[in-house]
Amino acid sequence: MKIQSFNIKKIAKYCAEEVFRANTDAPGFVYLDLGKNLSSYKLREIMVNLKKELSNFTVNKYDKKLSYHWLVRFDQQVNTPFHIDNAADESFLMLGYEPSDISSELYIADFHKFANDNDISPKNYLRNFTPIFKEEALLIPFITKIESFCKNTYKIVLINNSKPKPEAKTLGVFHKAQIVSQDLKKSRIVNSMIINMLPKNKIIENEPDENKFLKTDTISK
């Protein structure tokens, strides 16, 4: 989805409908192309504002808030398998991509559709679930490649990273990164935010520093 104007409430509403899903009719992720006329700082500001607006949504709908699990900027050119990131049972991954000469691809796999279509009972699926899925051939009918992943623009991808737990209000998906042309002399900077959905009265200790994330020039390798 290309964003023509930054109405954060409208963007958050779209994200909530597509990502905070209770069934597999919604994809469990969104891709937002923000164009070229931004900066790294503005991209991170949009990410933080989107998180805050989504937290308003989760408080109203689920009586739960969104809190930071991690906030980091990294320069990475590594392929990954299909996986979910280590976080709370209900969590969401927001990736903010900066323009780069490095071509990369992002894939989503719907493990709930996989389980449903293969008649795997919820009990057995939960017992055997692993956060890294190595038998990729089994997932092929349930894989979506994010199209038009332009390397010259600023982008946000929001992914439902939730584990398949009986008490989960929303359904997660796997994600996988693929580097098309690696060049370690160049940078591929990704701003990564994981947000946990937790009881709104829960006290969060050692929550990552939002202000530091907004202002930092530090990039992890």
PDB file of C-alpha atoms in Angstrom:
ATOM      1  CA  MET A   1       0.000   0.000   0.000  1.00  0.00           C
ATOM      2  CA  LYS A   2       1.432   3.372  -1.040  1.00  0.00           C
ATOM      3  CA  ILE A   3       0.836   6.142   1.481  1.00  0.00           C
ATOM      4  CA  GLN A   4      -0.057   9.479  -0.090  1.00  0.00           C
ATOM      5  CA  SER A   5      -0.629  11.406   3.147  1.00  0.00           C
ATOM      6  CA  PHE A   6       0.231  10.662   6.763  1.00  0.00           C
ATOM      7  CA  ASN A   7      -3.111  10.410   8.524  1.00  0.00           C
ATOM      8  CA  ILE A   8      -1.908   8.212  11.353  1.00  0.00           C
ATOM      9  CA  LYS A   9      -5.422   7.373  12.574  1.00  0.00           C
ATOM     10  CA  LYS A  10      -6.452   6.070   9.141  1.00  0.00           C
ATOM     11  CA  ILE A  11      -3.211   4.129   8.773  1.00  0.00           C
ATOM     12  CA  ALA A  12      -3.682   2.601  12.236  1.00  0.00           C
ATOM     13  CA  LYS A  13      -7.271   1.622  11.423  1.00  0.00           C
ATOM     14  CA  TYR A  14      -6.102  -0.138   8.261  1.00  0.00           C
ATOM     15  CA  CYS A  15      -3.320  -1.897  10.185  1.00  0.00           C
ATOM     16  CA  ALA A  16      -5.694  -3.014  12.928  1.00  0.00           C
ATOM     17  CA  GLU A  17      -8.096  -4.535  10.405  1.00  0.00           C
ATOM     18  CA  GLU A  18      -5.388  -6.390   8.491  1.00  0.00           C
ATOM     19  CA  VAL A  19      -2.939  -7.373  11.245  1.00  0.00           C
ATOM     20  CA  PHE A  20      -4.898  -7.734  14.509  1.00  0.00           C
ATOM     21  CA  ARG A  21      -6.889 -10.577  13.038  1.00  0.00           C
ATOM     22  CA  ALA A  22      -9.138 -13.099  14.761  1.00  0.00           C
ATOM     23  CA  ASN A  23      -9.378 -15.371  11.700  1.00  0.00           C
ATOM     24  CA  THR A  24      -7.471 -16.087   8.498  1.00  0.00           C
ATOM     25  CA  ASP A  25      -9.643 -13.885   6.277  1.00  0.00           C
ATOM     26  CA  ALA A  26      -7.188 -11.057   7.014  1.00  0.00           C
ATOM     27  CA  PRO A  27      -3.529 -11.509   6.000  1.00  0.00           C
ATOM     28  CA  GLY A  28      -1.860 -10.821   9.354  1.00  0.00           C
ATOM     29  CA  PHE A  29       0.510  -8.191   7.923  1.00  0.00           C
ATOM     30  CA  VAL A  30       0.573  -4.860   6.086  1.00  0.00           C
ATOM     31  CA  TYR A  31       3.161  -3.248   3.826  1.00  0.00           C
ATOM     32  CA  LEU A  32       3.274   0.555   3.721  1.00  0.00           C
ATOM     33  CA  ASP A  33       5.393   2.336   1.101  1.00  0.00           C
ATOM     34  CA  LEU A  34       6.045   5.838   2.442  1.00  0.00           C
ATOM     35  CA  GLY A  35       7.904   7.150  -0.598  1.00  0.00           C
ATOM     36  CA  LYS A  36      11.297   8.811  -0.914  1.00  0.00           C
ATOM     37  CA  ASN A  37      10.752  12.185   0.758  1.00  0.00           C
ATOM     38  CA  LEU A  38      11.467  11.177   4.336  1.00  0.00           C
ATOM     39  CA  SER A  39      14.427  10.784   6.654  1.00  0.00           C
ATOM     40  CA  SER A  40      15.416   8.029   9.044  1.00  0.00           C
ATOM     41  CA  TYR A  41      14.262  10.206  11.944  1.00  0.00           C
ATOM     42  CA  LYS A  42      10.861  10.850  10.363  1.00  0.00           C
ATOM     43  CA  LEU A  43      10.433   7.154   9.600  1.00  0.00           C
ATOM     44  CA  ARG A  44      11.036   6.281  13.244  1.00  0.00           C
ATOM     45  CA  GLU A  45       8.675   9.041  14.361  1.00  0.00           C
ATOM     46  CA  ILE A  46       5.929   7.544  12.179  1.00  0.00           C
ATOM     47  CA  MET A  47       6.634   4.090  13.633  1.00  0.00           C
ATOM     48  CA  VAL A  48       6.334   5.382  17.202  1.00  0.00           C
ATOM     49  CA  ASN A  49       3.145   7.326  16.452  1.00  0.00           C
ATOM     50  CA  LEU A  50       1.642   4.281  14.755  1.00  0.00           C
ATOM     51  CA  LYS A  51       2.450   2.145  17.791  1.00  0.00           C
ATOM     52  CA  LYS A  52       0.750   4.687  20.081  1.00  0.00           C
ATOM     53  CA  GLU A  53      -2.376   4.806  17.932  1.00  0.00           C
ATOM     54  CA  LEU A  54      -2.515   1.012  17.759  1.00  0.00           C
ATOM     55  CA  SER A  55      -2.192   0.875  21.540  1.00  0.00           C
ATOM     56  CA  ASN A  56      -5.307   3.058  21.795  1.00  0.00           C
ATOM     57  CA  PHE A  57      -7.042   0.492  19.599  1.00  0.00           C
ATOM     58  CA  THR A  58      -5.962  -2.509  21.702  1.00  0.00           C
ATOM     59  CA  VAL A  59      -6.957  -0.811  24.963  1.00  0.00           C
ATOM     60  CA  ASN A  60     -10.439  -0.165  23.587  1.00  0.00           C
ATOM     61  CA  LYS A  61     -10.892  -3.578  21.955  1.00  0.00           C
ATOM     62  CA  TYR A  62      -8.967  -5.988  24.187  1.00  0.00           C
ATOM     63  CA  ASP A  63      -8.414  -3.979  27.393  1.00  0.00           C
ATOM     64  CA  LYS A  64      -4.690  -4.463  26.748  1.00  0.00           C
ATOM     65  CA  LYS A  65      -1.893  -2.026  25.956  1.00  0.00           C
ATOM     66  CA  LEU A  66       1.057  -2.245  23.599  1.00  0.00           C
ATOM     67  CA  SER A  67       4.491  -1.955  25.195  1.00  0.00           C
ATOM     68  CA  TYR A  68       7.953  -2.073  23.677  1.00  0.00           C
ATOM     69  CA  HIS A  69       9.783  -5.391  23.772  1.00  0.00           C
ATOM     70  CA  TRP A  70      12.683  -4.062  21.723  1.00  0.00           C
ATOM     71  CA  LEU A  71      13.666  -0.999  19.725  1.00  0.00           C
ATOM     72  CA  VAL A  72      16.789  -1.344  17.614  1.00  0.00           C
ATOM     73  CA  ARG A  73      18.390  -0.234  14.352  1.00  0.00           C
ATOM     74  CA  PHE A  74      20.534  -2.756  12.540  1.00  0.00           C
ATOM     75  CA  ASP A  75      22.500  -3.162   9.330  1.00  0.00           C
ATOM     76  CA  GLN A  76      21.830  -6.689   8.184  1.00  0.00           C
ATOM     77  CA  GLN A  77      22.276  -8.765   5.046  1.00  0.00           C
ATOM     78  CA  VAL A  78      21.351 -12.205   6.337  1.00  0.00           C
ATOM     79  CA  ASN A  79      18.808 -14.686   5.018  1.00  0.00           C
ATOM     80  CA  THR A  80      16.405 -16.080   7.596  1.00  0.00           C
ATOM     81  CA  PRO A  81      14.106 -19.114   7.668  1.00  0.00           C
ATOM     82  CA  PHE A  82      10.393 -18.717   8.292  1.00  0.00           C
ATOM     83  CA  HIS A  83      10.049 -17.813  11.959  1.00  0.00           C
ATOM     84  CA  ILE A  84       8.398 -15.698  14.600  1.00  0.00           C
ATOM     85  CA  ASP A  85      10.554 -13.529  16.846  1.00  0.00           C
ATOM     86  CA  ASN A  86      10.949 -14.241  20.539  1.00  0.00           C
ATOM     87  CA  ALA A  87       8.533 -12.025  22.449  1.00  0.00           C
ATOM     88  CA  ALA A  88       5.311 -12.233  24.469  1.00  0.00           C
ATOM     89  CA  ASP A  89       2.566 -14.654  23.450  1.00  0.00           C
ATOM     90  CA  GLU A  90       0.741 -11.785  21.740  1.00  0.00           C
ATOM     91  CA  SER A  91       3.161  -9.488  19.947  1.00  0.00           C
ATOM     92  CA  PHE A  92       3.649  -7.523  16.743  1.00  0.00           C
ATOM     93  CA  LEU A  93       6.766  -6.822  14.710  1.00  0.00           C
ATOM     94  CA  MET A  94       7.136  -3.440  13.020  1.00  0.00           C
ATOM     95  CA  LEU A  95      10.009  -3.101  10.552  1.00  0.00           C
ATOM     96  CA  GLY A  96      11.015   0.283   9.173  1.00  0.00           C
ATOM     97  CA  TYR A  97      13.178  -0.061   6.066  1.00  0.00           C
ATOM     98  CA  GLU A  98      15.434   2.748   4.902  1.00  0.00           C
ATOM     99  CA  PRO A  99      16.422   3.130   1.220  1.00  0.00           C
ATOM    100  CA  SER A 100      19.263   0.801   0.256  1.00  0.00           C
ATOM    101  CA  ASP A 101      21.112  -0.414  -2.816  1.00  0.00           C
ATOM    102  CA  ILE A 102      20.752  -3.947  -1.454  1.00  0.00           C
ATOM    103  CA  SER A 103      17.875  -5.836  -3.053  1.00  0.00           C
ATOM    104  CA  SER A 104      15.894  -7.940  -0.606  1.00  0.00           C
ATOM    105  CA  GLU A 105      12.600  -9.794  -0.410  1.00  0.00           C
ATOM    106  CA  LEU A 106      10.189 -10.427   2.443  1.00  0.00           C
ATOM    107  CA  TYR A 107       7.877 -13.421   2.643  1.00  0.00           C
ATOM    108  CA  ILE A 108       4.944 -14.164   4.948  1.00  0.00           C
ATOM    109  CA  ALA A 109       3.608 -17.660   5.702  1.00  0.00           C
ATOM    110  CA  ASP A 110       0.251 -18.214   7.388  1.00  0.00           C
ATOM    111  CA  PHE A 111       0.781 -21.103   9.800  1.00  0.00           C
ATOM    112  CA  HIS A 112      -2.853 -20.986  10.956  1.00  0.00           C
ATOM    113  CA  LYS A 113      -4.083 -21.608   7.402  1.00  0.00           C
ATOM    114  CA  PHE A 114      -1.496 -24.370   7.120  1.00  0.00           C
ATOM    115  CA  ALA A 115      -2.837 -26.041  10.266  1.00  0.00           C
ATOM    116  CA  ASN A 116      -6.488 -25.618   9.267  1.00  0.00           C
ATOM    117  CA  ASP A 117      -6.040 -26.894   5.720  1.00  0.00           C
ATOM    118  CA  ASN A 118      -4.072 -29.926   6.899  1.00  0.00           C
ATOM    119  CA  ASP A 119      -6.639 -30.880   9.546  1.00  0.00           C
ATOM    120  CA  ILE A 120      -4.114 -30.498  12.339  1.00  0.00           C
ATOM    121  CA  SER A 121      -5.993 -30.228  15.613  1.00  0.00           C
ATOM    122  CA  PRO A 122      -5.296 -27.083  17.653  1.00  0.00           C
ATOM    123  CA  LYS A 123      -4.059 -29.224  20.551  1.00  0.00           C
ATOM    124  CA  ASN A 124      -1.538 -31.133  18.434  1.00  0.00           C
ATOM    125  CA  TYR A 125      -0.465 -28.023  16.581  1.00  0.00           C
ATOM    126  CA  LEU A 126       0.231 -26.142  19.801  1.00  0.00           C
ATOM    127  CA  ARG A 127       2.170 -29.059  21.233  1.00  0.00           C
ATOM    128  CA  ASN A 128       4.378 -29.355  18.148  1.00  0.00           C
ATOM    129  CA  PHE A 129       4.692 -25.652  17.313  1.00  0.00           C
ATOM    130  CA  THR A 130       8.206 -24.318  16.826  1.00  0.00           C
ATOM    131  CA  PRO A 131       9.106 -20.646  16.279  1.00  0.00           C
ATOM    132  CA  ILE A 132      11.373 -21.661  13.374  1.00  0.00           C
ATOM    133  CA  PHE A 133       9.741 -23.640  10.558  1.00  0.00           C
ATOM    134  CA  LYS A 134      12.308 -25.597   8.547  1.00  0.00           C
ATOM    135  CA  GLU A 135      10.041 -27.705   6.312  1.00  0.00           C
ATOM    136  CA  GLU A 136       9.352 -24.815   3.959  1.00  0.00           C
ATOM    137  CA  ALA A 137       7.927 -27.007   1.188  1.00  0.00           C
ATOM    138  CA  LEU A 138       4.882 -27.691   3.375  1.00  0.00           C
ATOM    139  CA  LEU A 139       4.145 -23.970   3.590  1.00  0.00           C
ATOM    140  CA  ILE A 140       4.244 -23.185  -0.147  1.00  0.00           C
ATOM    141  CA  PRO A 141       0.445 -22.845  -0.614  1.00  0.00           C
ATOM    142  CA  PHE A 142       0.333 -20.433   2.326  1.00  0.00           C
ATOM    143  CA  ILE A 143       3.269 -18.156   1.435  1.00  0.00           C
ATOM    144  CA  THR A 144       2.875 -14.550   0.300  1.00  0.00           C
ATOM    145  CA  LYS A 145       5.737 -12.594  -1.209  1.00  0.00           C
ATOM    146  CA  ILE A 146       5.418  -8.890  -0.486  1.00  0.00           C
ATOM    147  CA  GLU A 147       5.290  -7.346  -3.945  1.00  0.00           C
ATOM    148  CA  SER A 148       6.750  -4.015  -5.070  1.00  0.00           C
ATOM    149  CA  PHE A 149       9.321  -4.070  -2.283  1.00  0.00           C
ATOM    150  CA  CYS A 150      11.056  -1.004  -3.698  1.00  0.00           C
ATOM    151  CA  LYS A 151      14.612  -0.559  -2.434  1.00  0.00           C
ATOM    152  CA  ASN A 152      14.620   3.215  -3.027  1.00  0.00           C
ATOM    153  CA  THR A 153      11.809   4.177  -0.644  1.00  0.00           C
ATOM    154  CA  TYR A 154      11.102   4.255   3.073  1.00  0.00           C
ATOM    155  CA  LYS A 155       8.816   1.396   4.073  1.00  0.00           C
ATOM    156  CA  ILE A 156       7.022  -0.023   7.097  1.00  0.00           C
ATOM    157  CA  VAL A 157       5.939  -3.635   7.427  1.00  0.00           C
ATOM    158  CA  LEU A 158       3.749  -4.576  10.393  1.00  0.00           C
ATOM    159  CA  ILE A 159       3.477  -8.303  11.126  1.00  0.00           C
ATOM    160  CA  ASN A 160       1.415 -10.236  13.653  1.00  0.00           C
ATOM    161  CA  ASN A 161       4.115 -12.083  15.591  1.00  0.00           C
ATOM    162  CA  SER A 162       1.766 -13.815  18.065  1.00  0.00           C
ATOM    163  CA  LYS A 163       2.213 -17.433  19.120  1.00  0.00           C
ATOM    164  CA  PRO A 164      -0.639 -19.922  18.558  1.00  0.00           C
ATOM    165  CA  LYS A 165      -1.921 -20.010  22.131  1.00  0.00           C
ATOM    166  CA  PRO A 166      -5.536 -20.910  23.053  1.00  0.00           C
ATOM    167  CA  GLU A 167      -5.989 -17.602  24.881  1.00  0.00           C
ATOM    168  CA  ALA A 168      -4.563 -15.476  22.045  1.00  0.00           C
ATOM    169  CA  LYS A 169      -6.942 -12.836  20.713  1.00  0.00           C
ATOM    170  CA  THR A 170      -5.106 -12.474  17.395  1.00  0.00           C
ATOM    171  CA  LEU A 171      -3.456 -14.899  14.969  1.00  0.00           C
ATOM    172  CA  GLY A 172       0.213 -14.635  14.015  1.00  0.00           C
ATOM    173  CA  VAL A 173       2.188 -15.457  10.871  1.00  0.00           C
ATOM    174  CA  PHE A 174       5.749 -16.493  10.044  1.00  0.00           C
ATOM    175  CA  HIS A 175       8.096 -14.133   8.192  1.00  0.00           C
ATOM    176  CA  LYS A 176      11.301 -14.693   6.219  1.00  0.00           C
ATOM    177  CA  ALA A 177      13.899 -12.315   4.766  1.00  0.00           C
ATOM    178  CA  GLN A 178      15.814 -13.101   1.589  1.00  0.00           C
ATOM    179  CA  ILE A 179      18.804 -11.065   0.398  1.00  0.00           C
ATOM    180  CA  VAL A 180      18.865 -10.991  -3.408  1.00  0.00           C
ATOM    181  CA  SER A 181      22.269  -9.362  -3.887  1.00  0.00           C
ATOM    182  CA  GLN A 182      24.582  -9.183  -0.892  1.00  0.00           C
ATOM    183  CA  ASP A 183      27.234  -6.453  -0.811  1.00  0.00           C
ATOM    184  CA  LEU A 184      28.859  -5.957   2.573  1.00  0.00           C
ATOM    185  CA  LYS A 185      30.405  -2.693   1.406  1.00  0.00           C
ATOM    186  CA  LYS A 186      26.911  -1.196   1.396  1.00  0.00           C
ATOM    187  CA  SER A 187      24.263  -0.809   4.088  1.00  0.00           C
ATOM    188  CA  ARG A 188      20.784  -2.237   4.524  1.00  0.00           C
ATOM    189  CA  ILE A 189      19.373  -0.449   7.556  1.00  0.00           C
ATOM    190  CA  VAL A 190      16.235  -1.738   9.235  1.00  0.00           C
ATOM    191  CA  ASN A 191      14.553  -0.123  12.233  1.00  0.00           C
ATOM    192  CA  SER A 192      13.035  -2.939  14.258  1.00  0.00           C
ATOM    193  CA  MET A 193      10.299  -2.633  16.865  1.00  0.00           C
ATOM    194  CA  ILE A 194       8.569  -5.469  18.678  1.00  0.00           C
ATOM    195  CA  ILE A 195       5.512  -4.530  20.692  1.00  0.00           C
ATOM    196  CA  ASN A 196       3.869  -6.842  23.207  1.00  0.00           C
ATOM    197  CA  MET A 197       0.137  -6.781  23.908  1.00  0.00           C
ATOM    198  CA  LEU A 198      -0.177  -6.958  27.695  1.00  0.00           C
ATOM    199  CA  PRO A 199      -2.759  -6.199  30.415  1.00  0.00           C
ATOM    200  CA  LYS A 200      -3.106  -2.428  30.541  1.00  0.00           C
ATOM    201  CA  ASN A 201      -2.312  -2.268  34.271  1.00  0.00           C
ATOM    202  CA  LYS A 202       0.844  -4.378  34.008  1.00  0.00           C
ATOM    203  CA  ILE A 203       3.980  -2.540  35.136  1.00  0.00           C
ATOM    204  CA  ILE A 204       6.734  -2.870  32.537  1.00  0.00           C
ATOM    205  CA  GLU A 205      10.268  -2.886  33.897  1.00  0.00           C
ATOM    206  CA  ASN A 206      13.236  -1.905  31.733  1.00  0.00           C
ATOM    207  CA  GLU A 207      11.122  -1.001  28.721  1.00  0.00           C
ATOM    208  CA  PRO A 208      13.310   0.167  25.798  1.00  0.00           C
ATOM    209  CA  ASP A 209      13.806   3.932  25.589  1.00  0.00           C
ATOM    210  CA  GLU A 210      11.512   5.408  22.944  1.00  0.00           C
ATOM    211  CA  ASN A 211      13.272   8.778  22.918  1.00  0.00           C
ATOM    212  CA  LYS A 212      16.664   7.149  22.390  1.00  0.00           C
ATOM    213  CA  PHE A 213      15.263   5.168  19.452  1.00  0.00           C
ATOM    214  CA  LEU A 214      13.923   8.359  17.880  1.00  0.00           C
ATOM    215  CA  LYS A 215      17.191  10.279  18.160  1.00  0.00           C
ATOM    216  CA  THR A 216      19.956   7.698  17.870  1.00  0.00           C
ATOM    217  CA  ASP A 217      22.420   7.402  15.000  1.00  0.00           C
ATOM    218  CA  THR A 218      23.720   4.082  16.338  1.00  0.00           C
ATOM    219  CA  ILE A 219      23.382   1.069  14.053  1.00  0.00           C
ATOM    220  CA  SER A 220      23.899  -2.481  15.307  1.00  0.00           C
ATOM    221  CA  LYS A 221      25.526  -5.140  13.168  1.00  0.00           C
TER     222      LYS A 221
END
